C-alpha cells in the first residue's frame, strides 16, 4: 500500500497537469479525438499496445504480467458536455459551449496514472489488467458502441472496477454500496393522435389534449399503485407538446418521459405497463397512440466481493479519511454494461473541497478539488492490485 501511495505522490504533478489539459480541451460524446490520441500515446509510453477507434473513439489496452492470475478491467469515461463553462480558472475550457462538467477529465487522467502505477510494479503482480477508456458516457452509448466493436473480443474478464469523482462528497471520502447503486434508464415518446378541428365544436372532433392529460395522470399511478414501495422506481413525464392556437383542437399531442428502475423485473413490467396504459387510456378517449421506446442502460449493480475489497483498500489508503455507504442514485451510467461482463464495483471519490467545488455535476461552474485526483488514483490502483493478488 505504501508503495502505491509513493508512486501516486510522485506522479501527481503529471496527473493534475493532464487533467487541466483535458479540461481546457473538452470533447463531447463520440468526438473525443484529441483526448483518445493523448490516452493512446500515454499508454504507448508505458509500453502498452492500445487498440484505438473502438466505438468511434474508445481505447483499450491490455497489460499482461506474463504470470497467471485474474483479469481485471478498469474503466474511465472521457467525454465532456455541451455546457458553456462559467468559472474563471486558468484551466477553463477553450472550446465555446463545451466543458468537462462531470469530472470525466479527472477520470481519464486518473486511469492513466493507475496504468503507470501498475506497469511500474510489473515484477510484483500476476494476471492482466484491461484499461478501458470509454467515449460518450453522457449519452449512455459509449460502452455499447465499444462492445459492439469487439472491445473485449478474446478477453475473459474476472473483475470490473471504476470510479466517479463526486461533488456530493467531501475530498477524502470514498462512498460505495453493494447491489444496485445507479438506476436503469429508459425513455419513451408517446404520440396521442385525435382528430383536430374548431375548439367550439369538440363533439365534431377527437381531442388528443384531453387524452394526453389522462395518460399523464394514469402513468403516475404505475409507481404509486402497482409497484412495491420498497422497490425504488420513477416515471417522469418531461415534455408535452401540441397545438398552435386558442381555438383549434390539434391533431396530435406528443409526450416524452423517462423510466428509472433498479430491479430487472420491475423494469420489464413498467415498460410494458407504460405502453398498455397509454394505449388503453387513449383508446378509451377515441384516440390512437404511437409509442417509441428507447432502451437505455441497465442498472449499475455492485458485487459484494469487489465492493468489500474496495472499501477495505480505501480504508487503508493514507489519503482517505472516510469510507461510507452511498445512497442509491436514480441517475444512470453505462458502467453498467462493463459490470455485466464480470462482477465488480463502481465507487465514488469525494471531490468537494469548498464553495468553488460544491456545484452539482453538469452545472456550468462545476469543478473538482484536485486533491481528489491522487486519492482516486491511489484507491483505484490499490483496488486493481488487490484484485490481481486475490483469488478469483
Ligand atoms: Zn455526467
Ligand atoms: Zn459523469
mmCIF file of C-alpha atoms and ligand atoms in Angstrom:
data_model
loop_
_atom_site.group_PDB
_atom_site.id
_atom_site.type_symbol
_atom_site.label_atom_id
_atom_site.label_comp_id
_atom_site.label_asym_id
_atom_site.label_seq_id
_atom_site.Cartn_x
_atom_site.Cartn_y
_atom_site.Cartn_z
ATOM 1 C CA UNK A 1 0.000 0.000 0.000
ATOM 2 C CA UNK A 2 2.815 2.356 0.880
ATOM 3 C CA UNK A 3 4.477 1.699 -2.416
ATOM 4 C CA UNK A 4 1.319 2.675 -4.295
ATOM 5 C CA UNK A 5 0.988 5.882 -2.219
ATOM 6 C CA UNK A 6 4.579 6.795 -3.019
ATOM 7 C CA UNK A 7 4.190 6.113 -6.697
ATOM 8 C CA UNK A 8 0.987 8.162 -6.847
ATOM 9 C CA UNK A 9 2.635 11.021 -4.974
ATOM 10 C CA UNK A 10 5.481 11.082 -7.484
ATOM 11 C CA UNK A 11 3.180 11.223 -10.477
ATOM 12 C CA UNK A 12 0.616 13.667 -9.032
ATOM 13 C CA UNK A 13 2.035 16.756 -10.819
ATOM 14 C CA UNK A 14 1.661 14.955 -14.162
ATOM 15 C CA UNK A 15 -1.801 13.755 -13.186
ATOM 16 C CA UNK A 16 -3.006 17.265 -12.326
ATOM 17 C CA UNK A 17 -1.375 18.775 -15.430
ATOM 18 C CA UNK A 18 -3.069 16.240 -17.696
ATOM 19 C CA UNK A 19 -6.451 16.775 -16.053
ATOM 20 C CA UNK A 20 -6.089 20.524 -16.643
ATOM 21 C CA UNK A 21 -5.054 19.985 -20.254
ATOM 22 C CA UNK A 22 -8.101 17.778 -20.852
ATOM 23 C CA UNK A 23 -10.284 20.307 -19.063
ATOM 24 C CA UNK A 24 -9.088 23.032 -21.429
ATOM 25 C CA UNK A 25 -9.890 20.888 -24.462
ATOM 26 C CA UNK A 26 -13.270 19.273 -23.769
ATOM 27 C CA UNK A 27 -14.737 16.938 -26.371
ATOM 28 C CA UNK A 28 -18.334 15.747 -26.177
ATOM 29 C CA UNK A 29 -19.781 12.285 -26.894
ATOM 30 C CA UNK A 30 -18.107 10.408 -29.758
ATOM 31 C CA UNK A 31 -15.935 13.437 -30.559
ATOM 32 C CA UNK A 32 -13.105 12.523 -28.143
ATOM 33 C CA UNK A 33 -10.479 12.516 -30.920
ATOM 34 C CA UNK A 34 -7.783 14.596 -29.228
ATOM 35 C CA UNK A 35 -8.447 13.002 -25.850
ATOM 36 C CA UNK A 36 -8.169 9.446 -27.127
ATOM 37 C CA UNK A 37 -4.991 10.308 -29.069
ATOM 38 C CA UNK A 38 -3.438 11.552 -25.820
ATOM 39 C CA UNK A 39 -4.639 8.437 -23.994
ATOM 40 C CA UNK A 40 -3.179 6.134 -26.667
ATOM 41 C CA UNK A 41 0.151 7.931 -26.733
ATOM 42 C CA UNK A 42 0.458 7.855 -22.924
ATOM 43 C CA UNK A 43 -0.318 4.130 -22.953
ATOM 44 C CA UNK A 44 2.341 3.574 -25.635
ATOM 45 C CA UNK A 45 4.852 5.439 -23.474
ATOM 46 C CA UNK A 46 4.160 2.799 -20.819
ATOM 47 C CA UNK A 47 4.995 0.036 -23.279
ATOM 48 C CA UNK A 48 1.385 -0.960 -23.939
ATOM 49 C CA UNK A 49 -0.171 -1.503 -27.353
ATOM 50 C CA UNK A 50 -3.553 0.233 -27.251
ATOM 51 C CA UNK A 51 -6.338 -0.605 -29.693
ATOM 52 C CA UNK A 52 -7.995 2.625 -30.799
ATOM 53 C CA UNK A 53 -11.147 3.609 -32.649
ATOM 54 C CA UNK A 54 -13.355 1.210 -30.680
ATOM 55 C CA UNK A 55 -16.877 2.648 -30.578
ATOM 56 C CA UNK A 56 -15.512 5.542 -32.642
ATOM 57 C CA UNK A 57 -13.080 6.983 -30.096
ATOM 58 C CA UNK A 58 -12.681 4.354 -27.382
ATOM 59 C CA UNK A 59 -9.289 2.939 -26.411
ATOM 60 C CA UNK A 60 -8.438 -0.429 -24.851
ATOM 61 C CA UNK A 61 -5.020 -1.572 -23.695
ATOM 62 C CA UNK A 62 -4.235 -4.906 -22.083
ATOM 63 C CA UNK A 63 -1.314 -5.132 -19.717
ATOM 64 C CA UNK A 64 -0.128 -8.678 -19.111
ATOM 65 C CA UNK A 65 2.189 -9.530 -16.244
ATOM 66 C CA UNK A 66 3.198 -12.727 -18.031
ATOM 67 C CA UNK A 67 2.204 -14.668 -14.920
ATOM 68 C CA UNK A 68 -1.099 -16.481 -14.476
ATOM 69 C CA UNK A 69 -3.741 -14.646 -12.495
ATOM 70 C CA UNK A 70 -7.084 -12.892 -12.784
ATOM 71 C CA UNK A 71 -8.002 -10.334 -15.435
ATOM 72 C CA UNK A 72 -9.184 -7.006 -14.044
ATOM 73 C CA UNK A 73 -10.983 -4.451 -16.207
ATOM 74 C CA UNK A 74 -10.608 -0.801 -15.124
ATOM 75 C CA UNK A 75 -12.752 1.755 -16.926
ATOM 76 C CA UNK A 76 -12.741 5.543 -17.288
ATOM 77 C CA UNK A 77 -15.056 7.723 -19.356
ATOM 78 C CA UNK A 78 -13.629 10.580 -21.428
ATOM 79 C CA UNK A 79 -16.468 12.774 -22.674
ATOM 80 C CA UNK A 80 -17.362 16.356 -21.818
ATOM 81 C CA UNK A 81 -20.775 18.052 -22.004
ATOM 82 C CA UNK A 82 -22.396 20.683 -24.215
ATOM 83 C CA UNK A 83 -22.367 23.131 -21.286
ATOM 84 C CA UNK A 84 -20.782 26.612 -21.554
ATOM 85 C CA UNK A 85 -18.206 26.986 -18.796
ATOM 86 C CA UNK A 86 -18.828 29.869 -16.399
ATOM 87 C CA UNK A 87 -15.927 29.614 -13.992
ATOM 88 C CA UNK A 88 -12.837 31.781 -14.166
ATOM 89 C CA UNK A 89 -9.956 29.388 -13.591
ATOM 90 C CA UNK A 90 -6.694 29.318 -15.513
ATOM 91 C CA UNK A 91 -7.538 25.904 -16.934
ATOM 92 C CA UNK A 92 -11.037 26.862 -18.103
ATOM 93 C CA UNK A 93 -12.446 25.413 -21.312
ATOM 94 C CA UNK A 94 -11.081 26.884 -24.539
ATOM 95 C CA UNK A 95 -13.974 25.473 -26.543
ATOM 96 C CA UNK A 96 -17.109 27.582 -26.642
ATOM 97 C CA UNK A 97 -20.223 25.848 -25.342
ATOM 98 C CA UNK A 98 -18.416 22.743 -24.111
ATOM 99 C CA UNK A 99 -16.881 21.821 -20.801
ATOM 100 C CA UNK A 100 -15.911 18.934 -18.575
ATOM 101 C CA UNK A 101 -18.815 19.459 -16.187
ATOM 102 C CA UNK A 102 -18.907 15.930 -14.799
ATOM 103 C CA UNK A 103 -15.283 15.204 -13.928
ATOM 104 C CA UNK A 104 -14.514 12.790 -16.778
ATOM 105 C CA UNK A 105 -11.303 14.768 -17.446
ATOM 106 C CA UNK A 106 -10.262 13.622 -13.981
ATOM 107 C CA UNK A 107 -11.333 10.011 -14.627
ATOM 108 C CA UNK A 108 -9.203 9.805 -17.771
ATOM 109 C CA UNK A 109 -6.137 11.306 -16.099
ATOM 110 C CA UNK A 110 -6.604 9.095 -13.035
ATOM 111 C CA UNK A 111 -6.822 5.862 -15.027
ATOM 112 C CA UNK A 112 -3.672 6.772 -16.980
ATOM 113 C CA UNK A 113 -1.926 7.272 -13.631
ATOM 114 C CA UNK A 114 -3.182 3.884 -12.484
ATOM 115 C CA UNK A 115 -1.755 2.363 -15.673
ATOM 116 C CA UNK A 116 1.556 3.988 -14.792
ATOM 117 C CA UNK A 117 1.476 2.594 -11.244
ATOM 118 C CA UNK A 118 0.522 -0.917 -12.393
ATOM 119 C CA UNK A 119 3.133 -1.133 -15.165
ATOM 120 C CA UNK A 120 5.724 0.213 -12.728
ATOM 121 C CA UNK A 121 5.008 -2.664 -10.330
ATOM 122 C CA UNK A 122 5.131 -5.339 -13.035
ATOM 123 C CA UNK A 123 7.585 -7.614 -11.239
ATOM 124 C CA UNK A 124 5.274 -7.897 -8.207
ATOM 125 C CA UNK A 125 1.958 -8.611 -9.941
ATOM 126 C CA UNK A 126 0.252 -11.585 -11.572
ATOM 127 C CA UNK A 127 -2.578 -11.529 -14.062
ATOM 128 C CA UNK A 128 -3.784 -8.972 -16.578
ATOM 129 C CA UNK A 129 -5.336 -5.525 -16.494
ATOM 130 C CA UNK A 130 -7.624 -4.260 -19.237
ATOM 131 C CA UNK A 131 -7.598 -0.474 -19.350
ATOM 132 C CA UNK A 132 -10.794 0.841 -20.941
ATOM 133 C CA UNK A 133 -11.167 4.490 -21.950
ATOM 134 C CA UNK A 134 -14.746 4.978 -22.995
ATOM 135 C CA UNK A 135 -16.445 7.681 -25.080
ATOM 136 C CA UNK A 136 -19.983 9.027 -24.788
ATOM 137 C CA UNK A 137 -20.971 8.123 -21.242
ATOM 138 C CA UNK A 138 -23.157 11.230 -21.022
ATOM 139 C CA UNK A 139 -25.481 9.889 -23.699
ATOM 140 C CA UNK A 140 -25.007 6.333 -22.323
ATOM 141 C CA UNK A 141 -23.985 4.965 -25.711
ATOM 142 C CA UNK A 142 -20.213 4.705 -25.481
ATOM 143 C CA UNK A 143 -19.950 1.374 -23.677
ATOM 144 C CA UNK A 144 -22.381 -0.383 -26.021
ATOM 145 C CA UNK A 145 -20.576 1.080 -29.050
ATOM 146 C CA UNK A 146 -17.219 -0.204 -27.793
ATOM 147 C CA UNK A 147 -18.592 -3.655 -27.010
ATOM 148 C CA UNK A 148 -20.269 -3.814 -30.427
ATOM 149 C CA UNK A 149 -16.880 -3.021 -31.945
ATOM 150 C CA UNK A 150 -15.351 -6.013 -30.207
ATOM 151 C CA UNK A 151 -13.527 -4.128 -27.451
ATOM 152 C CA UNK A 152 -13.452 -7.282 -25.307
ATOM 153 C CA UNK A 153 -13.286 -9.951 -28.006
ATOM 154 C CA UNK A 154 -10.949 -12.682 -26.861
ATOM 155 C CA UNK A 155 -10.651 -11.203 -23.370
ATOM 156 C CA UNK A 156 -12.137 -13.056 -20.403
ATOM 157 C CA UNK A 157 -12.667 -10.554 -17.616
ATOM 158 C CA UNK A 158 -12.824 -11.683 -13.973
ATOM 159 C CA UNK A 159 -13.362 -8.377 -12.172
ATOM 160 C CA UNK A 160 -14.504 -4.891 -13.164
ATOM 161 C CA UNK A 161 -13.639 -1.694 -11.331
ATOM 162 C CA UNK A 162 -14.212 2.013 -11.881
ATOM 163 C CA UNK A 163 -14.930 5.268 -10.131
ATOM 164 C CA UNK A 164 -16.754 8.572 -10.437
ATOM 165 C CA UNK A 165 -15.459 11.747 -8.843
ATOM 166 C CA UNK A 166 -18.306 13.362 -6.959
ATOM 167 C CA UNK A 167 -19.044 16.873 -5.768
ATOM 168 C CA UNK A 168 -21.640 15.362 -3.454
ATOM 169 C CA UNK A 169 -18.891 14.025 -1.216
ATOM 170 C CA UNK A 170 -16.055 15.792 0.607
ATOM 171 C CA UNK A 171 -12.462 15.284 -0.512
ATOM 172 C CA UNK A 172 -11.086 12.302 1.389
ATOM 173 C CA UNK A 173 -14.364 10.411 1.254
ATOM 174 C CA UNK A 174 -14.928 7.219 -0.685
ATOM 175 C CA UNK A 175 -18.593 6.199 -0.989
ATOM 176 C CA UNK A 176 -19.992 2.950 -2.347
ATOM 177 C CA UNK A 177 -22.643 0.341 -1.827
ATOM 178 C CA UNK A 178 -23.258 -3.298 -2.655
ATOM 179 C CA UNK A 179 -26.097 -4.171 -5.015
ATOM 180 C CA UNK A 180 -27.989 -1.857 -7.380
ATOM 181 C CA UNK A 181 -26.404 1.570 -6.991
ATOM 182 C CA UNK A 182 -27.455 3.500 -10.095
ATOM 183 C CA UNK A 183 -30.734 3.117 -11.967
ATOM 184 C CA UNK A 184 -31.583 1.604 -15.316
ATOM 185 C CA UNK A 185 -32.607 4.499 -17.552
ATOM 186 C CA UNK A 186 -35.127 4.131 -20.352
ATOM 187 C CA UNK A 187 -37.014 6.820 -22.195
ATOM 188 C CA UNK A 188 -40.091 6.963 -24.342
ATOM 189 C CA UNK A 189 -42.151 9.093 -26.696
ATOM 190 C CA UNK A 190 -45.923 8.789 -26.844
ATOM 191 C CA UNK A 191 -47.796 10.437 -29.709
ATOM 192 C CA UNK A 192 -51.501 10.702 -28.884
ATOM 193 C CA UNK A 193 -53.469 11.209 -32.101
ATOM 194 C CA UNK A 194 -57.033 12.524 -32.333
ATOM 195 C CA UNK A 195 -58.895 14.435 -34.946
ATOM 196 C CA UNK A 196 -58.341 18.184 -34.927
ATOM 197 C CA UNK A 197 -60.849 20.917 -35.583
ATOM 198 C CA UNK A 198 -62.600 24.005 -34.252
ATOM 199 C CA UNK A 199 -62.437 24.260 -30.459
ATOM 200 C CA UNK A 200 -66.018 25.499 -30.317
ATOM 201 C CA UNK A 201 -67.291 22.177 -31.705
ATOM 202 C CA UNK A 202 -65.498 19.497 -29.669
ATOM 203 C CA UNK A 203 -68.189 16.911 -30.443
ATOM 204 C CA UNK A 204 -67.160 17.006 -34.102
ATOM 205 C CA UNK A 205 -63.523 16.260 -33.248
ATOM 206 C CA UNK A 206 -61.450 13.846 -31.167
ATOM 207 C CA UNK A 207 -59.414 15.754 -28.601
ATOM 208 C CA UNK A 208 -55.835 14.472 -28.069
ATOM 209 C CA UNK A 209 -55.160 17.147 -25.412
ATOM 210 C CA UNK A 210 -57.705 15.619 -23.046
ATOM 211 C CA UNK A 211 -56.481 12.099 -23.782
ATOM 212 C CA UNK A 212 -52.836 13.108 -23.243
ATOM 213 C CA UNK A 213 -53.765 14.704 -19.909
ATOM 214 C CA UNK A 214 -55.411 11.447 -18.817
ATOM 215 C CA UNK A 215 -52.358 9.487 -19.974
ATOM 216 C CA UNK A 216 -50.078 11.685 -17.838
ATOM 217 C CA UNK A 217 -52.234 11.118 -14.765
ATOM 218 C CA UNK A 218 -52.703 7.397 -15.364
ATOM 219 C CA UNK A 219 -48.976 6.800 -15.813
ATOM 220 C CA UNK A 220 -48.381 8.318 -12.388
ATOM 221 C CA UNK A 221 -50.397 5.510 -10.851
ATOM 222 C CA UNK A 222 -47.971 2.819 -12.051
ATOM 223 C CA UNK A 223 -45.306 3.539 -9.459
ATOM 224 C CA UNK A 224 -47.674 4.604 -6.671
ATOM 225 C CA UNK A 225 -50.249 1.781 -7.094
ATOM 226 C CA UNK A 226 -48.583 -1.099 -8.928
ATOM 227 C CA UNK A 227 -45.021 -1.121 -7.609
ATOM 228 C CA UNK A 228 -43.708 -2.305 -4.263
ATOM 229 C CA UNK A 229 -42.976 0.893 -2.293
ATOM 230 C CA UNK A 230 -39.660 -0.637 -1.183
ATOM 231 C CA UNK A 231 -38.600 -1.126 -4.809
ATOM 232 C CA UNK A 232 -37.479 2.359 -5.868
ATOM 233 C CA UNK A 233 -38.558 3.468 -9.310
ATOM 234 C CA UNK A 234 -39.587 6.662 -11.062
ATOM 235 C CA UNK A 235 -41.696 7.592 -14.049
ATOM 236 C CA UNK A 236 -41.344 11.238 -15.084
ATOM 237 C CA UNK A 237 -43.225 12.859 -17.946
ATOM 238 C CA UNK A 238 -40.890 15.622 -19.039
ATOM 239 C CA UNK A 239 -42.249 17.082 -22.251
ATOM 240 C CA UNK A 240 -45.754 17.880 -23.511
ATOM 241 C CA UNK A 241 -46.202 19.382 -26.944
ATOM 242 C CA UNK A 242 -49.222 20.004 -29.096
ATOM 243 C CA UNK A 243 -51.433 22.654 -30.572
ATOM 244 C CA UNK A 244 -51.000 26.062 -32.161
ATOM 245 C CA UNK A 245 -53.896 28.345 -31.197
ATOM 246 C CA UNK A 246 -56.634 29.196 -28.670
ATOM 247 C CA UNK A 247 -59.404 27.911 -30.850
ATOM 248 C CA UNK A 248 -58.025 24.836 -32.572
ATOM 249 C CA UNK A 249 -58.086 21.300 -31.240
ATOM 250 C CA UNK A 250 -54.817 19.818 -32.524
ATOM 251 C CA UNK A 251 -54.372 16.538 -34.364
ATOM 252 C CA UNK A 252 -51.696 15.269 -32.036
ATOM 253 C CA UNK A 253 -50.078 15.751 -28.633
ATOM 254 C CA UNK A 254 -46.593 14.410 -28.026
ATOM 255 C CA UNK A 255 -45.442 13.267 -24.580
ATOM 256 C CA UNK A 256 -41.898 12.374 -23.603
ATOM 257 C CA UNK A 257 -40.648 10.828 -20.426
ATOM 258 C CA UNK A 258 -38.198 8.598 -18.639
ATOM 259 C CA UNK A 259 -38.405 5.418 -16.600
ATOM 260 C CA UNK A 260 -35.836 4.722 -13.840
ATOM 261 C CA UNK A 261 -35.657 1.348 -12.136
ATOM 262 C CA UNK A 262 -33.219 -0.822 -10.185
ATOM 263 C CA UNK A 263 -34.882 -4.216 -10.449
ATOM 264 C CA UNK A 264 -34.793 -6.104 -13.768
ATOM 265 C CA UNK A 265 -38.354 -7.443 -13.405
ATOM 266 C CA UNK A 266 -39.712 -4.040 -12.422
ATOM 267 C CA UNK A 267 -38.032 -2.515 -15.450
ATOM 268 C CA UNK A 268 -39.642 -5.068 -17.750
ATOM 269 C CA UNK A 269 -43.059 -4.764 -16.097
ATOM 270 C CA UNK A 270 -43.191 -0.962 -16.017
ATOM 271 C CA UNK A 271 -42.018 -0.613 -19.613
ATOM 272 C CA UNK A 272 -44.856 -2.920 -20.621
ATOM 273 C CA UNK A 273 -47.430 -1.184 -18.386
ATOM 274 C CA UNK A 274 -46.495 2.308 -19.665
ATOM 275 C CA UNK A 275 -47.349 1.094 -23.168
ATOM 276 C CA UNK A 276 -50.536 -0.682 -22.073
ATOM 277 C CA UNK A 277 -51.861 2.244 -20.020
ATOM 278 C CA UNK A 278 -51.032 4.884 -22.632
ATOM 279 C CA UNK A 279 -52.736 2.782 -25.298
ATOM 280 C CA UNK A 280 -55.739 1.839 -23.167
ATOM 281 C CA UNK A 281 -56.459 5.349 -21.900
ATOM 282 C CA UNK A 282 -56.062 6.917 -25.332
ATOM 283 C CA UNK A 283 -58.274 4.306 -26.963
ATOM 284 C CA UNK A 284 -60.987 4.851 -24.373
ATOM 285 C CA UNK A 285 -60.987 8.512 -25.345
ATOM 286 C CA UNK A 286 -61.140 7.596 -29.058
ATOM 287 C CA UNK A 287 -57.521 8.480 -29.778
ATOM 288 C CA UNK A 288 -54.787 6.323 -31.228
ATOM 289 C CA UNK A 289 -51.235 6.148 -29.933
ATOM 290 C CA UNK A 290 -47.825 5.686 -31.427
ATOM 291 C CA UNK A 291 -45.187 4.748 -28.850
ATOM 292 C CA UNK A 292 -41.434 4.787 -29.373
ATOM 293 C CA UNK A 293 -39.333 3.097 -26.718
ATOM 294 C CA UNK A 294 -35.658 3.953 -26.241
ATOM 295 C CA UNK A 295 -33.957 1.287 -24.177
ATOM 296 C CA UNK A 296 -31.192 2.870 -22.139
ATOM 297 C CA UNK A 297 -28.576 1.432 -19.873
ATOM 298 C CA UNK A 298 -29.246 -1.263 -17.265
ATOM 299 C CA UNK A 299 -28.784 -0.590 -13.553
ATOM 300 C CA UNK A 300 -25.266 -0.351 -12.145
ATOM 301 C CA UNK A 301 -25.027 -3.350 -9.818
ATOM 302 C CA UNK A 302 -22.051 -3.763 -7.499
ATOM 303 C CA UNK A 303 -20.971 -7.182 -6.325
ATOM 304 C CA UNK A 304 -20.333 -7.778 -2.656
ATOM 305 C CA UNK A 305 -16.814 -9.206 -3.052
ATOM 306 C CA UNK A 306 -15.355 -6.345 -5.085
ATOM 307 C CA UNK A 307 -17.285 -3.706 -3.124
ATOM 308 C CA UNK A 308 -15.925 -5.006 0.180
ATOM 309 C CA UNK A 309 -12.451 -5.152 -1.303
ATOM 310 C CA UNK A 310 -12.584 -1.531 -2.481
ATOM 311 C CA UNK A 311 -13.962 -0.439 0.891
ATOM 312 C CA UNK A 312 -11.095 -2.251 2.587
ATOM 313 C CA UNK A 313 -8.290 -0.814 0.422
ATOM 314 C CA UNK A 314 -9.877 2.654 0.637
ATOM 315 C CA UNK A 315 -9.984 2.366 4.404
ATOM 316 C CA UNK A 316 -6.300 1.518 4.438
ATOM 317 C CA UNK A 317 -5.252 4.260 1.982
ATOM 318 C CA UNK A 318 -3.442 7.057 3.843
ATOM 319 C CA UNK A 319 -5.201 9.744 1.766
ATOM 320 C CA UNK A 320 -8.730 8.541 2.566
ATOM 321 C CA UNK A 321 -10.368 9.968 5.673
ATOM 322 C CA UNK A 322 -13.776 8.307 5.444
ATOM 323 C CA UNK A 323 -15.348 5.331 3.716
ATOM 324 C CA UNK A 324 -19.119 5.419 3.721
ATOM 325 C CA UNK A 325 -22.141 3.756 2.199
ATOM 326 C CA UNK A 326 -23.509 5.715 -0.738
ATOM 327 C CA UNK A 327 -27.216 6.086 -1.346
ATOM 328 C CA UNK A 328 -28.851 4.695 -4.462
ATOM 329 C CA UNK A 329 -28.886 7.175 -7.342
ATOM 330 C CA UNK A 330 -31.728 7.463 -9.837
ATOM 331 C CA UNK A 331 -29.221 8.666 -12.428
ATOM 332 C CA UNK A 332 -27.753 6.106 -14.794
ATOM 333 C CA UNK A 333 -24.247 5.277 -16.030
ATOM 334 C CA UNK A 334 -23.300 2.841 -18.761
ATOM 335 C CA UNK A 335 -20.593 1.488 -16.484
ATOM 336 C CA UNK A 336 -23.495 -0.950 -16.029
ATOM 337 C CA UNK A 337 -22.574 -2.649 -19.309
ATOM 338 C CA UNK A 338 -18.975 -3.255 -18.224
ATOM 339 C CA UNK A 339 -20.311 -4.620 -14.938
ATOM 340 C CA UNK A 340 -22.344 -7.103 -16.966
ATOM 341 C CA UNK A 341 -19.092 -8.574 -18.320
ATOM 342 C CA UNK A 342 -17.945 -9.628 -14.851
ATOM 343 C CA UNK A 343 -18.693 -8.840 -11.238
ATOM 344 C CA UNK A 344 -17.206 -5.674 -9.891
ATOM 345 C CA UNK A 345 -17.534 -2.355 -8.109
ATOM 346 C CA UNK A 346 -18.177 1.236 -9.145
ATOM 347 C CA UNK A 347 -17.460 3.769 -6.419
ATOM 348 C CA UNK A 348 -17.487 7.497 -5.737
ATOM 349 C CA UNK A 349 -14.468 9.543 -4.737
ATOM 350 C CA UNK A 350 -15.284 12.819 -2.963
ATOM 351 C CA UNK A 351 -14.209 15.905 -4.928
ATOM 352 C CA UNK A 352 -15.838 18.734 -2.939
ATOM 353 C CA UNK A 353 -13.394 20.900 -1.046
ATOM 354 C CA UNK A 354 -15.197 24.204 -0.505
ATOM 355 C CA UNK A 355 -17.583 26.554 -2.256
ATOM 356 C CA UNK A 356 -15.870 26.507 -5.649
ATOM 357 C CA UNK A 357 -16.180 22.737 -5.889
ATOM 358 C CA UNK A 358 -19.649 22.355 -4.379
ATOM 359 C CA UNK A 359 -21.613 22.838 -7.610
ATOM 360 C CA UNK A 360 -23.621 19.871 -8.826
ATOM 361 C CA UNK A 361 -22.442 17.801 -11.774
ATOM 362 C CA UNK A 362 -23.387 19.287 -15.191
ATOM 363 C CA UNK A 363 -23.512 22.826 -13.717
ATOM 364 C CA UNK A 364 -21.622 25.495 -15.727
ATOM 365 C CA UNK A 365 -19.481 26.182 -12.635
ATOM 366 C CA UNK A 366 -18.830 22.550 -11.778
ATOM 367 C CA UNK A 367 -15.262 21.861 -10.714
ATOM 368 C CA UNK A 368 -13.390 19.240 -8.760
ATOM 369 C CA UNK A 369 -10.996 19.818 -5.905
ATOM 370 C CA UNK A 370 -7.800 18.488 -7.459
ATOM 371 C CA UNK A 371 -6.740 16.914 -4.181
ATOM 372 C CA UNK A 372 -9.269 14.239 -5.119
ATOM 373 C CA UNK A 373 -7.173 13.149 -8.113
ATOM 374 C CA UNK A 374 -4.301 11.411 -6.281
ATOM 375 C CA UNK A 375 -6.816 9.955 -3.820
ATOM 376 C CA UNK A 376 -8.808 8.493 -6.704
ATOM 377 C CA UNK A 377 -5.613 7.164 -8.305
ATOM 378 C CA UNK A 378 -4.449 5.625 -5.057
ATOM 379 C CA UNK A 379 -7.730 3.863 -4.310
ATOM 380 C CA UNK A 380 -8.240 2.659 -7.890
ATOM 381 C CA UNK A 381 -4.643 1.427 -8.185
ATOM 382 C CA UNK A 382 -4.886 -0.276 -4.795
ATOM 383 C CA UNK A 383 -8.146 -1.924 -5.841
ATOM 384 C CA UNK A 384 -6.647 -3.203 -9.103
ATOM 385 C CA UNK A 385 -3.520 -4.513 -7.341
ATOM 386 C CA UNK A 386 -5.593 -6.181 -4.631
ATOM 387 C CA UNK A 387 -7.891 -7.815 -7.203
ATOM 388 C CA UNK A 388 -4.840 -9.131 -9.066
ATOM 389 C CA UNK A 389 -3.466 -10.545 -5.841
ATOM 390 C CA UNK A 390 -6.748 -12.056 -4.684
ATOM 391 C CA UNK A 391 -8.415 -15.310 -5.617
ATOM 392 C CA UNK A 392 -10.875 -15.157 -8.437
HETATM 393 ZN ZN1 LIG B 1 -22.441 13.389 -16.194
HETATM 394 ZN ZN1 LIG B 2 -20.204 11.531 -15.157
#
